[in-house]
Every structure is written in C-alpha cells, then in structure tokens.
Coordinates of C-alpha atoms in Angstrom, one line a residue:
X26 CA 18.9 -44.9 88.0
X27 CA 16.0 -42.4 86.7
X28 CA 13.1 -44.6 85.8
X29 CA 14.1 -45.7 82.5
X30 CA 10.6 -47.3 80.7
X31 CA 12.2 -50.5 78.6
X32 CA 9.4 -53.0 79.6
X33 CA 7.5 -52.3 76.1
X34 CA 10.3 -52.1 74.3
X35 CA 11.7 -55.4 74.9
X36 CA 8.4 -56.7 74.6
X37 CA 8.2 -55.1 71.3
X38 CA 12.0 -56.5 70.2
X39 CA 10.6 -60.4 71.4
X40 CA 7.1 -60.8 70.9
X41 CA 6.1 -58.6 67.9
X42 CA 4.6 -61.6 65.8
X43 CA 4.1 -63.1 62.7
X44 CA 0.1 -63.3 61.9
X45 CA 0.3 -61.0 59.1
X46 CA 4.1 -59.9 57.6
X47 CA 2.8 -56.9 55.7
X48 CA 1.5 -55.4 58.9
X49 CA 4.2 -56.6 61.1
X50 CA 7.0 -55.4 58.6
X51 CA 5.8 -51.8 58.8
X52 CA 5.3 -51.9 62.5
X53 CA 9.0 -53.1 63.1
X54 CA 10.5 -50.9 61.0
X55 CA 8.3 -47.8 62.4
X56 CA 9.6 -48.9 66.0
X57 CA 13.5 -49.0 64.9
X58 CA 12.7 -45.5 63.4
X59 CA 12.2 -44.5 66.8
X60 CA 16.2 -44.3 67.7
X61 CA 16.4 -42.4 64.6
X62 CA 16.2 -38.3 63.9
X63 CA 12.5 -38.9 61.9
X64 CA 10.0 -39.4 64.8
X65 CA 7.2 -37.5 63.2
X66 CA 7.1 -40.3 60.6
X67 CA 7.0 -42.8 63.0
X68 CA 4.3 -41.5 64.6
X69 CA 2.3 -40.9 61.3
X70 CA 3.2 -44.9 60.1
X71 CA 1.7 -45.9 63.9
X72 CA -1.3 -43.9 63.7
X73 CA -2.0 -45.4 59.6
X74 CA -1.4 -48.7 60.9
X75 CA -4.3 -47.9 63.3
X76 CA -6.2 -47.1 60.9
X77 CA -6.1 -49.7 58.7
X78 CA -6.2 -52.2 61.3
X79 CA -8.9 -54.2 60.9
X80 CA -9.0 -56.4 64.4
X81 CA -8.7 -55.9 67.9
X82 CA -5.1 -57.2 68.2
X83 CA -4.2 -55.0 65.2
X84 CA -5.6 -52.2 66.4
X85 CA -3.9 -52.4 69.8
X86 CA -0.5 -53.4 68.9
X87 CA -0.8 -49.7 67.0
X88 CA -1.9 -48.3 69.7
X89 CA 0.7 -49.5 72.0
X90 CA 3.1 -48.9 69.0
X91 CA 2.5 -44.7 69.6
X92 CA 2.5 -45.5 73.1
X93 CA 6.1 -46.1 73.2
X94 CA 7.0 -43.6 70.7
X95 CA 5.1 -41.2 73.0
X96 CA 6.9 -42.5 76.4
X97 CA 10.4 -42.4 74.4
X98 CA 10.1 -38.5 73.5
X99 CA 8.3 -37.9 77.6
X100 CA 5.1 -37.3 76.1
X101 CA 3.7 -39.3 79.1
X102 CA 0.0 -38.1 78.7
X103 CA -0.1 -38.8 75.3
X104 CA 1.6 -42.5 75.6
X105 CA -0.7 -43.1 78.5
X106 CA -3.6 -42.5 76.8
X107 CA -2.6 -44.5 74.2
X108 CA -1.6 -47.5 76.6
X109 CA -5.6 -46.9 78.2
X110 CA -6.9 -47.3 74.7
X111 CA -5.1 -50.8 74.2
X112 CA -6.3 -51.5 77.6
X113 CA -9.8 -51.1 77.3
X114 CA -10.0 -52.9 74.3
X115 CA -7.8 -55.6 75.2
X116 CA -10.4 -56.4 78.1
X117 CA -13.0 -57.3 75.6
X118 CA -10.6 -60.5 75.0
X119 CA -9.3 -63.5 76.1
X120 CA -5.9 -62.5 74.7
X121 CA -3.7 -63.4 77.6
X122 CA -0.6 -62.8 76.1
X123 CA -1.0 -58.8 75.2
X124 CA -3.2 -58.5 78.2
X125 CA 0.0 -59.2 80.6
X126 CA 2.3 -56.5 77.7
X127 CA 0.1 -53.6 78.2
X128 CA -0.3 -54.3 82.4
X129 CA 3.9 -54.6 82.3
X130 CA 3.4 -51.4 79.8
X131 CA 1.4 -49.6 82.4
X132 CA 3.2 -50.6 85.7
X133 CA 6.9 -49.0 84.0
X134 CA 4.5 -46.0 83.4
X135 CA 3.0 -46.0 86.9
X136 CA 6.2 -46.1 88.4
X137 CA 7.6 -43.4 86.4
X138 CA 5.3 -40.9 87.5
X139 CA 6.4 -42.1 90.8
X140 CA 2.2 -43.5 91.2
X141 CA 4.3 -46.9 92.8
X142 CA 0.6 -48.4 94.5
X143 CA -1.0 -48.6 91.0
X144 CA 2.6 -49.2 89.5
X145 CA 2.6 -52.2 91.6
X146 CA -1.4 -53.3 91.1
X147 CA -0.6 -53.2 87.4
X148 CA 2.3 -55.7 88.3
X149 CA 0.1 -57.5 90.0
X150 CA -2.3 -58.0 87.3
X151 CA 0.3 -59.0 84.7
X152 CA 1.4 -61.6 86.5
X153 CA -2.0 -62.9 87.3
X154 CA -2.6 -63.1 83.6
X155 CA 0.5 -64.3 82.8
X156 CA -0.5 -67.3 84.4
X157 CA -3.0 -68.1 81.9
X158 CA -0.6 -68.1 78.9
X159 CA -0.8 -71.6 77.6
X160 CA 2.9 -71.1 75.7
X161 CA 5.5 -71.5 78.3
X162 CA 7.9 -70.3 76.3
X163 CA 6.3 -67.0 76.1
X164 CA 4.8 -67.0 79.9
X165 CA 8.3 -67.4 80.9
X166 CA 9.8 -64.2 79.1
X167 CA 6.6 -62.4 80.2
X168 CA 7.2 -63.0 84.3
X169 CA 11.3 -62.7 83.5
X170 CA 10.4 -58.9 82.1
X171 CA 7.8 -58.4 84.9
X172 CA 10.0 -59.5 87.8
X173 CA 12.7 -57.0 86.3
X174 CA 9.7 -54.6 86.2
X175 CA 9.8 -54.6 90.0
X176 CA 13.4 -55.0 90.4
X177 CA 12.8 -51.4 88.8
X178 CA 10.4 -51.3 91.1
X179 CA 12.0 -51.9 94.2
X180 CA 15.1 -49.2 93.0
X181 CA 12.6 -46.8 93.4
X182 CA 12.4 -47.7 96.8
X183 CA 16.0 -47.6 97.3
X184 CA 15.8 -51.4 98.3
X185 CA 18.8 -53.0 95.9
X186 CA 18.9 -56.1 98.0
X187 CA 15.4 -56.8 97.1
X188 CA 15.8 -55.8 93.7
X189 CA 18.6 -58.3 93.1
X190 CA 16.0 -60.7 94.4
X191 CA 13.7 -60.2 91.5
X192 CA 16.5 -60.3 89.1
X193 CA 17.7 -63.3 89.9
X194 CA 13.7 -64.8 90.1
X195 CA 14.0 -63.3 87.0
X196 CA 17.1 -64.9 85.4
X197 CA 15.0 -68.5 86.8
X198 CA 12.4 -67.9 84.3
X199 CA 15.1 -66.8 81.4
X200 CA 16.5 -69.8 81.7
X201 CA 13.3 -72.1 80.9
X202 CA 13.3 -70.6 77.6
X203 CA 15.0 -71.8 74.5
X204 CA 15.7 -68.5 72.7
X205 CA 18.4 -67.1 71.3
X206 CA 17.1 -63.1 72.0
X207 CA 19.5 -61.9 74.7
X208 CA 17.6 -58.1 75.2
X209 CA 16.3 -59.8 78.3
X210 CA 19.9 -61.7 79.6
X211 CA 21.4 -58.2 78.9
X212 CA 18.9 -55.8 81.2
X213 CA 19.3 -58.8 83.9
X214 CA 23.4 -57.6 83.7
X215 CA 22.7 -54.7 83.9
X216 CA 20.5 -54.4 86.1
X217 CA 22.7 -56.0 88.8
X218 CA 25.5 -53.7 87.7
X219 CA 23.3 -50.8 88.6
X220 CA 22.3 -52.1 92.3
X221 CA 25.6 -53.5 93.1
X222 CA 26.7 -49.9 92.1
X223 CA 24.3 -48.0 94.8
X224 CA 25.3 -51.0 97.3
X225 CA 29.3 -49.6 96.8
X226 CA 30.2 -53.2 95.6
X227 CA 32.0 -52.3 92.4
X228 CA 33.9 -55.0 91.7
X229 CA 30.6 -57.2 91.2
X230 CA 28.7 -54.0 89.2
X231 CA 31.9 -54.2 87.1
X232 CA 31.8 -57.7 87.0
X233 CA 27.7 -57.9 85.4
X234 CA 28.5 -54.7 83.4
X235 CA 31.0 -56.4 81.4
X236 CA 28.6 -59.5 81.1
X237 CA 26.0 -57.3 79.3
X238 CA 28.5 -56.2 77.3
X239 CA 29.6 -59.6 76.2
X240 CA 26.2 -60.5 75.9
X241 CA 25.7 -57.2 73.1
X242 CA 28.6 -57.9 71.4
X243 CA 26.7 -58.9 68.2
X244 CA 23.7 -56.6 68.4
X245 CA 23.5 -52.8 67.2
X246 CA 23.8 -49.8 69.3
X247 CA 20.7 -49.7 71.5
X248 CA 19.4 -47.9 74.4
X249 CA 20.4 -50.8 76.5
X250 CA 24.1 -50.3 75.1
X251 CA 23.8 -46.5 76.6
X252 CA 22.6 -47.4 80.5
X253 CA 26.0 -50.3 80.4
X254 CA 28.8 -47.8 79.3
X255 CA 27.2 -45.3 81.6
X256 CA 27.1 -47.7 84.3
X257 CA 30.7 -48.5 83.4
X258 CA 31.7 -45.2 83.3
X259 CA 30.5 -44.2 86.7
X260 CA 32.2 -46.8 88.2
X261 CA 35.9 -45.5 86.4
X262 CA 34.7 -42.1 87.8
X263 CA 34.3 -43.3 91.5
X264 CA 37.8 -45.3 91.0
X265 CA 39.0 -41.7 89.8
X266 CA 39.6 -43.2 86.4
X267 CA 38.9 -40.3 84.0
X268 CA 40.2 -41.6 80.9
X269 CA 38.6 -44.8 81.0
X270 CA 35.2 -43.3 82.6
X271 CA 35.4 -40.9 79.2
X272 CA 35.9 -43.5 76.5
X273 CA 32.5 -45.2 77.9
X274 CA 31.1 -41.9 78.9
X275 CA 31.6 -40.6 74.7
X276 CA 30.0 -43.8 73.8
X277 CA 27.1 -43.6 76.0
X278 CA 26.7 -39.7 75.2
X279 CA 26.7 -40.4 71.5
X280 CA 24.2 -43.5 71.6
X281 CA 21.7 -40.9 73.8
X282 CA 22.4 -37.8 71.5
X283 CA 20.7 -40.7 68.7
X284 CA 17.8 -41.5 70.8
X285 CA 14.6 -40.6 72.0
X286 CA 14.8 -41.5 75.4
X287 CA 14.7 -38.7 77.1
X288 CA 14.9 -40.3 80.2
X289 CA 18.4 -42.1 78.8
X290 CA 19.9 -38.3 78.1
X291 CA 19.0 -37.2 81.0
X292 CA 20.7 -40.3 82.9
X293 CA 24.3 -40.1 81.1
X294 CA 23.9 -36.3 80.8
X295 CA 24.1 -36.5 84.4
X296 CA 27.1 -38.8 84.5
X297 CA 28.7 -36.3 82.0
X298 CA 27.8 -33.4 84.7
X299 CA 30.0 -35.5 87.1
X300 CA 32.6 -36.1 84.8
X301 CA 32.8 -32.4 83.9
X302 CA 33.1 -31.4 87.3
X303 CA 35.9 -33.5 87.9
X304 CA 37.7 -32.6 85.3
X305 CA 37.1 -29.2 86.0
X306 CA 36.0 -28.4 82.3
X307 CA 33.8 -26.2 83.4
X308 CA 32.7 -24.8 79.7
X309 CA 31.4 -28.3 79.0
X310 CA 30.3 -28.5 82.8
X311 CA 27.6 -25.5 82.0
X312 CA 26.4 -26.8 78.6
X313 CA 25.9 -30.1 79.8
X314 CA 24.1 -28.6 83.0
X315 CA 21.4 -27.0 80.4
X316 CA 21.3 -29.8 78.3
X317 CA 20.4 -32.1 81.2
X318 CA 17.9 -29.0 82.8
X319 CA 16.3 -28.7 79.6
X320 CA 15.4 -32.5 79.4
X321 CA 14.6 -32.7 82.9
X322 CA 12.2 -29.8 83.1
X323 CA 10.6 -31.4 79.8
X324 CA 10.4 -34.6 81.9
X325 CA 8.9 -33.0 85.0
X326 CA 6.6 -30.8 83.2
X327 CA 5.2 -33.8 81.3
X328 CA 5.0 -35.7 83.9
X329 CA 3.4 -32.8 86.1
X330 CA 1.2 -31.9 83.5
X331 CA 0.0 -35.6 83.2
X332 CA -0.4 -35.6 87.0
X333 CA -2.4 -32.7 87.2
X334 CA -4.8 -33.6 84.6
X335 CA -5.5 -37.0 86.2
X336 CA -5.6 -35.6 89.2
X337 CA -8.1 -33.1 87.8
X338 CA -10.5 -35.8 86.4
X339 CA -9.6 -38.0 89.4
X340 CA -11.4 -35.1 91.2
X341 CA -13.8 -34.1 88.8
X342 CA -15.2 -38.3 88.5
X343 CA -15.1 -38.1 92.7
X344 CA -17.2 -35.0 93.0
X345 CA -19.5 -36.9 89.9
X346 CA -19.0 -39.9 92.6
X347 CA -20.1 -37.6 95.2
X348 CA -23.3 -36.5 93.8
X349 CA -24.1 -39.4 92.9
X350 CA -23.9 -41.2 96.1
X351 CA -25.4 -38.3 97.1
X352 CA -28.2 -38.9 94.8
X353 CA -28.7 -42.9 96.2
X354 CA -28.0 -42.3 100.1
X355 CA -31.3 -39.6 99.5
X356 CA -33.5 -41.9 97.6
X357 CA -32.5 -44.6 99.5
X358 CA -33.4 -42.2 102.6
X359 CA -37.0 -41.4 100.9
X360 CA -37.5 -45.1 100.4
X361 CA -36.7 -46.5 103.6
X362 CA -38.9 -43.4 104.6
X363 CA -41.6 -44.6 102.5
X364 CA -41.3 -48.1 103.3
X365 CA -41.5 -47.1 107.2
X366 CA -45.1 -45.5 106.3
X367 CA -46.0 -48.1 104.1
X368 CA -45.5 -50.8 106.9
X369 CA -46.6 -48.5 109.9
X370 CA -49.8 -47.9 107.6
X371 CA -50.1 -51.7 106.8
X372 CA -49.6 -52.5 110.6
X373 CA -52.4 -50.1 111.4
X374 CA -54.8 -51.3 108.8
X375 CA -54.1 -54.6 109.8
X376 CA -54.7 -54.0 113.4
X377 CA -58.0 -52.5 112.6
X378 CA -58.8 -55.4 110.0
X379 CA -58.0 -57.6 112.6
X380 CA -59.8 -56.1 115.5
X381 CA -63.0 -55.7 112.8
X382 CA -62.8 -59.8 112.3
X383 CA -62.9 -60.6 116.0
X384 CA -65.8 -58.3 115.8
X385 CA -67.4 -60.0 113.4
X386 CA -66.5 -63.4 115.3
X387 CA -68.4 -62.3 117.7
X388 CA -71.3 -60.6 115.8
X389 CA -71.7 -64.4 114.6
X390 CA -71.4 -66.2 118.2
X391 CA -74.1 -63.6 119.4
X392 CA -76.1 -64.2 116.6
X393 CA -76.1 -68.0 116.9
X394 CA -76.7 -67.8 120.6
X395 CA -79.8 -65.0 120.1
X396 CA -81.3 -67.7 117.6
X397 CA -80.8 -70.3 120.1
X398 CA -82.3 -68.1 122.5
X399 CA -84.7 -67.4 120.9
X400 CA -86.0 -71.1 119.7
X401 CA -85.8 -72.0 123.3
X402 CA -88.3 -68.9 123.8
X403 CA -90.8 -69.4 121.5
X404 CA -90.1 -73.4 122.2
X405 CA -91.2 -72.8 126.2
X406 CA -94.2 -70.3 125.3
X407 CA -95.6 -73.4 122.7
X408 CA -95.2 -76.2 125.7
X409 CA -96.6 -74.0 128.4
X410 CA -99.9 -73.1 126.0
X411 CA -102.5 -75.4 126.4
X412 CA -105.1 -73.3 123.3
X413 CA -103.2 -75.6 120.7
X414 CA -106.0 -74.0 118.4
X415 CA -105.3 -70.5 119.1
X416 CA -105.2 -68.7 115.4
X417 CA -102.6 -66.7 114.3
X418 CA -105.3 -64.3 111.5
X419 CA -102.6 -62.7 108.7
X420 CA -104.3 -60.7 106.2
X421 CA -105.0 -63.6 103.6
X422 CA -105.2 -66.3 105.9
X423 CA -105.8 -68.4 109.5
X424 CA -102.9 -70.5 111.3
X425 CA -103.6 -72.2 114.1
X426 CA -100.5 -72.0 117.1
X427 CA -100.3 -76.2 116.7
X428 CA -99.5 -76.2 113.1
X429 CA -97.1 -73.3 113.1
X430 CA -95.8 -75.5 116.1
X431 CA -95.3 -78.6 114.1
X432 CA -93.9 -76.3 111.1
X433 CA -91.2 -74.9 113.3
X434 CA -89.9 -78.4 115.0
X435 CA -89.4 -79.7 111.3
X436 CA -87.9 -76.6 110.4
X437 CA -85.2 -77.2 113.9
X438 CA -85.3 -81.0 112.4
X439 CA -83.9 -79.7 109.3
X440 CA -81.2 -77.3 110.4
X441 CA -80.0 -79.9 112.8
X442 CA -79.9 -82.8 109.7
X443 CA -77.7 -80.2 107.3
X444 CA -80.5 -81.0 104.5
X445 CA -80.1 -77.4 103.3
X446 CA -76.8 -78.6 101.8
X447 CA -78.7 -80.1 99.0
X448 CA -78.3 -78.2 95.8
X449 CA -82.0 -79.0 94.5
X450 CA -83.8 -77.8 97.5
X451 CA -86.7 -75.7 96.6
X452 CA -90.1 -74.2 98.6
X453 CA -92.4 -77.0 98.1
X454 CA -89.4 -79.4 98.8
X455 CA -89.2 -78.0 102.2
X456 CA -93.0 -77.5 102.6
X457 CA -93.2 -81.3 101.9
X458 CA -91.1 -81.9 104.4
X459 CA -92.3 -79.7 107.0
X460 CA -95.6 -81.8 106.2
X461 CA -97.3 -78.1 104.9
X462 CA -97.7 -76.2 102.3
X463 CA -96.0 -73.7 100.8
X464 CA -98.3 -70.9 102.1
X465 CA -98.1 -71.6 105.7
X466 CA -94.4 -72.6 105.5
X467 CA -93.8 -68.8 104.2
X468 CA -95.6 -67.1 106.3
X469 CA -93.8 -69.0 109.6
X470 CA -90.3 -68.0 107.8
X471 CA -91.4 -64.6 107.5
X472 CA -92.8 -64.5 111.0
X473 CA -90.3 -66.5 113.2
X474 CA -87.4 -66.7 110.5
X475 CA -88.0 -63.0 109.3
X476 CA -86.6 -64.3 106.0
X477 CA -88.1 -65.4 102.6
X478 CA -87.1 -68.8 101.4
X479 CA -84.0 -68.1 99.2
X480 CA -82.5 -65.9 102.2
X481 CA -83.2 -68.6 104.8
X482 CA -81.5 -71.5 102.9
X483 CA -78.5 -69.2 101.9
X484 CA -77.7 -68.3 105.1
X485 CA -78.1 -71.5 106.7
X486 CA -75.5 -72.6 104.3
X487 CA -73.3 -69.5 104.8
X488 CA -72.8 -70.0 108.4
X489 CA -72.7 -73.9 108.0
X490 CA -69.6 -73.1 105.9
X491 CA -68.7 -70.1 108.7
X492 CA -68.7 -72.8 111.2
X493 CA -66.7 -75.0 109.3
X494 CA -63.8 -72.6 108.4
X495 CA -63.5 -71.7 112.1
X496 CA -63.9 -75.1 113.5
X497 CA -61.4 -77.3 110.8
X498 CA -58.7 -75.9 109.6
X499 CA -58.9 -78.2 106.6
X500 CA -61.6 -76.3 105.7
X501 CA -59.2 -73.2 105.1
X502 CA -57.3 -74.9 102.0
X503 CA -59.9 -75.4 100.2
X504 CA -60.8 -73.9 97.1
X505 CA -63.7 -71.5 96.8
X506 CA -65.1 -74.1 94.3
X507 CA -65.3 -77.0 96.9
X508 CA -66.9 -75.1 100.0
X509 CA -69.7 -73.1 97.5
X510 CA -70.0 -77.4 96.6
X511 CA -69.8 -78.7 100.0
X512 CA -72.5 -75.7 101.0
X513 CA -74.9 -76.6 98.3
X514 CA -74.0 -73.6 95.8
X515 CA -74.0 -74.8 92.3
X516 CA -70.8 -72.4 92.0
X517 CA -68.5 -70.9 93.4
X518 CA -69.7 -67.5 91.1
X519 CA -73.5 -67.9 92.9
X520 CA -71.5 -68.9 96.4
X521 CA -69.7 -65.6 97.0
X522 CA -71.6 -63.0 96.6
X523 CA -74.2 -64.9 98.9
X524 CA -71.5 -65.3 101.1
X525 CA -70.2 -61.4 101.1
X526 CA -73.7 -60.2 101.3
X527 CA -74.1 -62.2 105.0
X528 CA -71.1 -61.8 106.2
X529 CA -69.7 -58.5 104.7
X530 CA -66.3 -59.8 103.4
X531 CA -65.9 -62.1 100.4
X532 CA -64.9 -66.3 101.5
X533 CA -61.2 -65.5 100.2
X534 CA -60.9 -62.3 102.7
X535 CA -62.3 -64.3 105.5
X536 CA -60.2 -67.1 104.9
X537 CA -57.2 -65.3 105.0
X538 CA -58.4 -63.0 108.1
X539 CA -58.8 -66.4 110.0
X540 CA -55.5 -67.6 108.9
X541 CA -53.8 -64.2 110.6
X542 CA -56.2 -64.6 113.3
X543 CA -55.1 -68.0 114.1
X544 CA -51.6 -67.0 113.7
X545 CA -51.8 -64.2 115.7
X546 CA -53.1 -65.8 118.8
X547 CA -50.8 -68.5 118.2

C-alpha cells in the first residue's frame, strides 16, 4: 500500500466541532469540496476562513484545513508548511486535543516522504499528549487513529505482523467509545485486509475487506470506499478472477478519477496496470501506464522537491549552527584564555602582596625589638652614670640626665599600663603624669621618642591594635568602628588614616592580608 495520508482526514470527519456553527459550516463543506472537481475554491474558502479567524483554534483548524487540501492534490511542501504553521501556534496552548491532530497530521506526512525517525517522534509526541486529554471519549479515538498511524507505519517497514498488532491495540481503544462514526471501524478493516494480503492469507484479507464494506454500507462514496474495492479486487486478480476483480476494480477507478488523492490514483491505477496486463488489453495497459507515471512523477517530484528544500535549509540552519558554535567555542576559548591570565596575574599579585605583609610582619617585630633594645640601652647608660646632674643644654633650655631619667621610666610606666587608650589624653595630661611639664616632656619625646606628641600617642595605639589583630583572632571580626574605639580614636574616619600612614596599608587591607596569611600557613 503507497503511503496513503487519511490520519487528518478522519480527524477532520470526527472531531471538527461545534464552538461556532457559522465557521464550522463553511469549513465542512470546504473539506467535502475537496473529493469534488472545484479545488481552487476550496482552497480560496480555507485561506478566507484564515483570515477571518479571530482565535488561535480558528486560525489553525484553517490552517490545517489547506493542509489537507494541499497533501490530497501532493502538494507536500505546501501542506507541510501549512501543518508547521498550526504547529507553532498550537504550542503557545494548552489545547491537548489539536495538539495530538496536527502531531498525527505530521507523523502520516513524515512517513510519506519516507522521513520514518521523525515520522515516528511525531507519533511519539501525539501520544504523549494524548494522554492529557481529559475527554476519554475523544483520547480514545485520538490513540485508535495514532495506533493505525503506525500500523501505517510499520507497512512501511514491511513488518505486517506488527502492524496487525497496532490495529488490533487499535480496535481496543475503538471500542471504549460510544460513537456511532464507523470511518475509524472501517480503516481498522481494512487495514487488516491489506496486511493479511502482503502475508498471502487471502481468505482473512477477504474476510476484513468485506467487513469494511458492511461497515460503509450507509455512507457515501469516499476515499476509504476506493483502497477496499481495490483491495478486493487484487485479491480476485491473484485468484485469477477477472470479472469479479473488474467490477471492484471500475468502482475503485471511478471513486479515484473523483478524488484528489493522488496517492489513491496512483494505488488503483496500479491495480488497473495489473489487471490490464492480464487481460492482455494492452491499449488500456499503455494509457493506464501514463496515467499512473504522470501521477507518480507528480508525487516523486513533490515529494523530492520538498526533500530538497528541507534538506537545503536543514543545511543552510547547520552551517548558521556551525558558525555559530564556531563563534562560542572562540569566545569561550578567549575567555578561558583571559580568565587563565586573570588568575595567573591574581596568583602573582597575591604572592607578592603576601610576601610584602610578612615583610612588613617583620618590619614591625624588628621595630619592637630595636625599641626594646634600645630602652635597655639608654636604661643601662642611666644606672651605670653616677653625674645624676649632668645637663643635657638644648637651645632654649637645661635638663638635667635625672629628670629626663625619671621622665622616661613614667613614659615605660605608661606604655606598659595601655593609658594611651584613653580618648582624652592630651600633652599636659601626660606631662602630669610623667610628674613634668610640658616643655621637658617634649623635648625627651623628641630626643629619645624622635616623635612629637600626637605622633607618639597615635602610634602607640596603632601598634597596640597591630598587636592585637595578630595575637587574637577575635580581633579580626571586628568592625573598623570598634578597634579605632578600643584604640582610643574617637572614629573610625580619624582611626584609619592614622593607621595607613604607620603602617602603609589601610586596617581593612591588613585585616584581610592576616586572614590569607593565617590561612596560608594553615
């Protein structure tokens, strides 16, 4: 059996609706117009239904409308296209119902064109959807038509066994539905007349042949009508029955000669071919012969041409693919390129900022140690001199070595009591406490310090907050706020630029370099 595409049409003769009967009125009678001689019309009717369609389920039953006109007369570009359109706006919808018609639609078309892998995904997806039709009723005609889609399906394969399989899944579902429309009953005949045929069993092809016809004793001539008295016919011919094989054979030839289906000519023409041939009329032989050649180049062509041209875009959307990919595997390429330099860079830097912190550490612990030094120094120098009275002369003034002495231990006194800390500390604070004034206790700064006040209290509350960041790692959650408080800085705005200016990195750097530090030698 050529390829025969029915599954629309039967959809079209069941499930055509009622939502609006002005529309639907039209449509049905444009789609019976289509076994008629006045297909231009149709085609005009279905594209001014489009039109004037005013909602998506409108507008694609229109669409799929000229989609089947188109597949009837093998304009299989045209139809597909058509089919696509219904398609792409059908997706937009939770329509289950016309999603699972136009994937059946699709998967006859597929297969037709003898494309059976996306034939079979569109079956695939039909029945997948079907499952999400809330009417069983009209889920169960849907997977009856779309099992006998790949009973079609598996005829292409030449596997009729397996075919016979899905008819009969499919006569399972038929009969869950109360309905009185026996298109689908009939293509179930005869569809088992037409494998039973190829398996040489022609008893039981006769036998489901002559159901179908039963079964469309009632109805008009149809398409459906032509593939059972051909079917009928062939098996007369292969039981050498001419006469009987001719009375089907003129029925079938005259219910083709009325269609559109080219793909139904082209079938009984072929029987007719056989016929001819073995009743050796040969003058009906040749005309037949170019009847059948001229309908089965249109066919091919069509179907070539459609090929080609998908094939074309197929190839023309791969090399757009192509450079594309193209496109993302080089910028990809540049940015993991980038990203390498970027993190080699950041490795470096961070090596070297690291490698500047420890020197800085140590910068500090020297520091610390060359003050303590230092102290000790000038500590052994004042306990070995026995001129207590020895005068220091500056240019304003006279000091003895006792008093500067006595100066420096209360200065060591305190450092060591953290009184620096206090926020209200001033120069004659500290000269009260050093028991001086505030003459003598600059000039001893200035001398042994080699600070002024202001620099000598700031960095003795720098490095008290140094020493406590490095020492407690409590220290290293606070916020800037709290350590400028804890250090005696009435804010955190006077704190750190004290704090940069000593130690050449703001508190927030150094906080985090001794957070990677730690981490590192962890």
């Amino acid at each position: 059996m050529k390829a025969l595409t029915i599954f629309f049409s039967l959809f079209f003769s069941i499930f055509y609706g009622q939502d609006i009967k002005a529309f639907n009125a039209i449509y049905n009678r444009t789609f019976l117009e289509t076994s008629q001689k006045d297909f231009n019309k149709a085609v005009m009717v279905a594209d001014s239904l489009y039109e004037v369609s005013e909602t998506p389920l409108l507008q694609i039953k229109s669409l799929m409308l000229s989609a089947t006109l188109y597949d009837q007369s093998g304009e299989f570009e045209k139809s597909l296209d058509f089919a696509l359109q219904s398609q792409s706006i059908i997706e937009n919808t939770d329509n289950a119902i016309w999603k699972a018609k136009i994937y059946g639609f699709l998967a006859t078309h597929y297969r037709y064109l003898k494309l059976f892998d996306k034939s079979k995904n569109y079956i695939e997806l039909g029945i997948k959807t079907t499952k999400d039709i809330n009417d069983p009723n009209v889920s169960n005609n849907i997977m009856a038509l779309l099992m006998q889609e790949l009973a079609y399906y598996q005829i292409e394969q030449k596997n009729y066994k397996k075919s016979i399989a899905q008819i009969k899944t499919a006569k399972i579902y038929l009969a869950k539905v109360p309905s009185n429309n026996s298109f689908p009953l009939i293509n179930n005949e005869q569809l088992l007349g037409y494998n039973y045929y190829n398996l040489g069993n022609l008893d039981k092809a006769f036998e489901h042949y002559e159901n179908a016809l039963q079964l469309s004793e009632n109805l008009p001539e149809n398409y459906l009508l032509g593939l059972i008295h051909n079917g009928i016919a062939l098996i007369y011919l292969k039981k050498n029955k001419l006469q009987k094989a001719k009375e089907h054979l003129d029925i079938a030839m005259r219910i083709a000669d009325g269609s559109k289906y080219l793909s139904l000519k082209n079938e009984i023409y072929e029987t007719s071919e056989k016929y001819y041939a073995l009743t050796k009329n040969i003058d009906d032989l040749v005309k037949t012969k170019e009847k059948r050649e001229t309908i089965k180049n249109t066919l091919q062509n069509n179907g070539q041409n459609f090929i080609n041209t998908s094939y074309t875009k197929i190839d023309a959307e791969n090399i757009e693919i192509k450079k594309t990919n193209s496109i993302i595997i080089i910028v990809t390429l540049l940015l993991m390129i980038v990203a390498a330099i970027f993190f080699i860079s950041y490795r470096i830097i961070q090596k070297r900022e690291i490698k500047k912190f420890q020197q800085l550490l140590n910068d500090l612990d020297n520091k610390e140690n060359l003050l303590l030094e230092n102290e000790n120094r000038y500590s052994i120098v004042l306990n070995s001199s026995d001129e207590k009275d020895i005068n220091i002369v500056s240019e304003k003034f006279t000091v003895s070595l006792g008093t500067v002495e006595k100066i420096l231990l209360k200065l060591k006194e305190f450092e060591d009591s953290n009184a620096y800390k206090n926020s209200n500390i001033s120069l004659p604070y500290l000269a009260a406490y050093c028991k001086t004034n505030i003459k003598y206790l600059s000039f001893v700064l200035q001398i042994h310090k080699r600070k002024d006040f202001s620099t000598y209290i700031n960095d003795l509350r720098v490095h008290y907050i140094v020493s406590k960041l490095r020492k407690d790692p409590k220290f290293r959650n606070y916020k800037i706020s709290l350590l400028a408080e804890e250090a005696g800085f009435s804010s955190s705005s006077k704190f750190s630029p004290v704090f940069k200016k000593i130690i050449g990195m703001t508190p927030s750097a150094f906080i985090i370099h001794l957070k990677e530090s730690y981490t590192t030698d962890t």
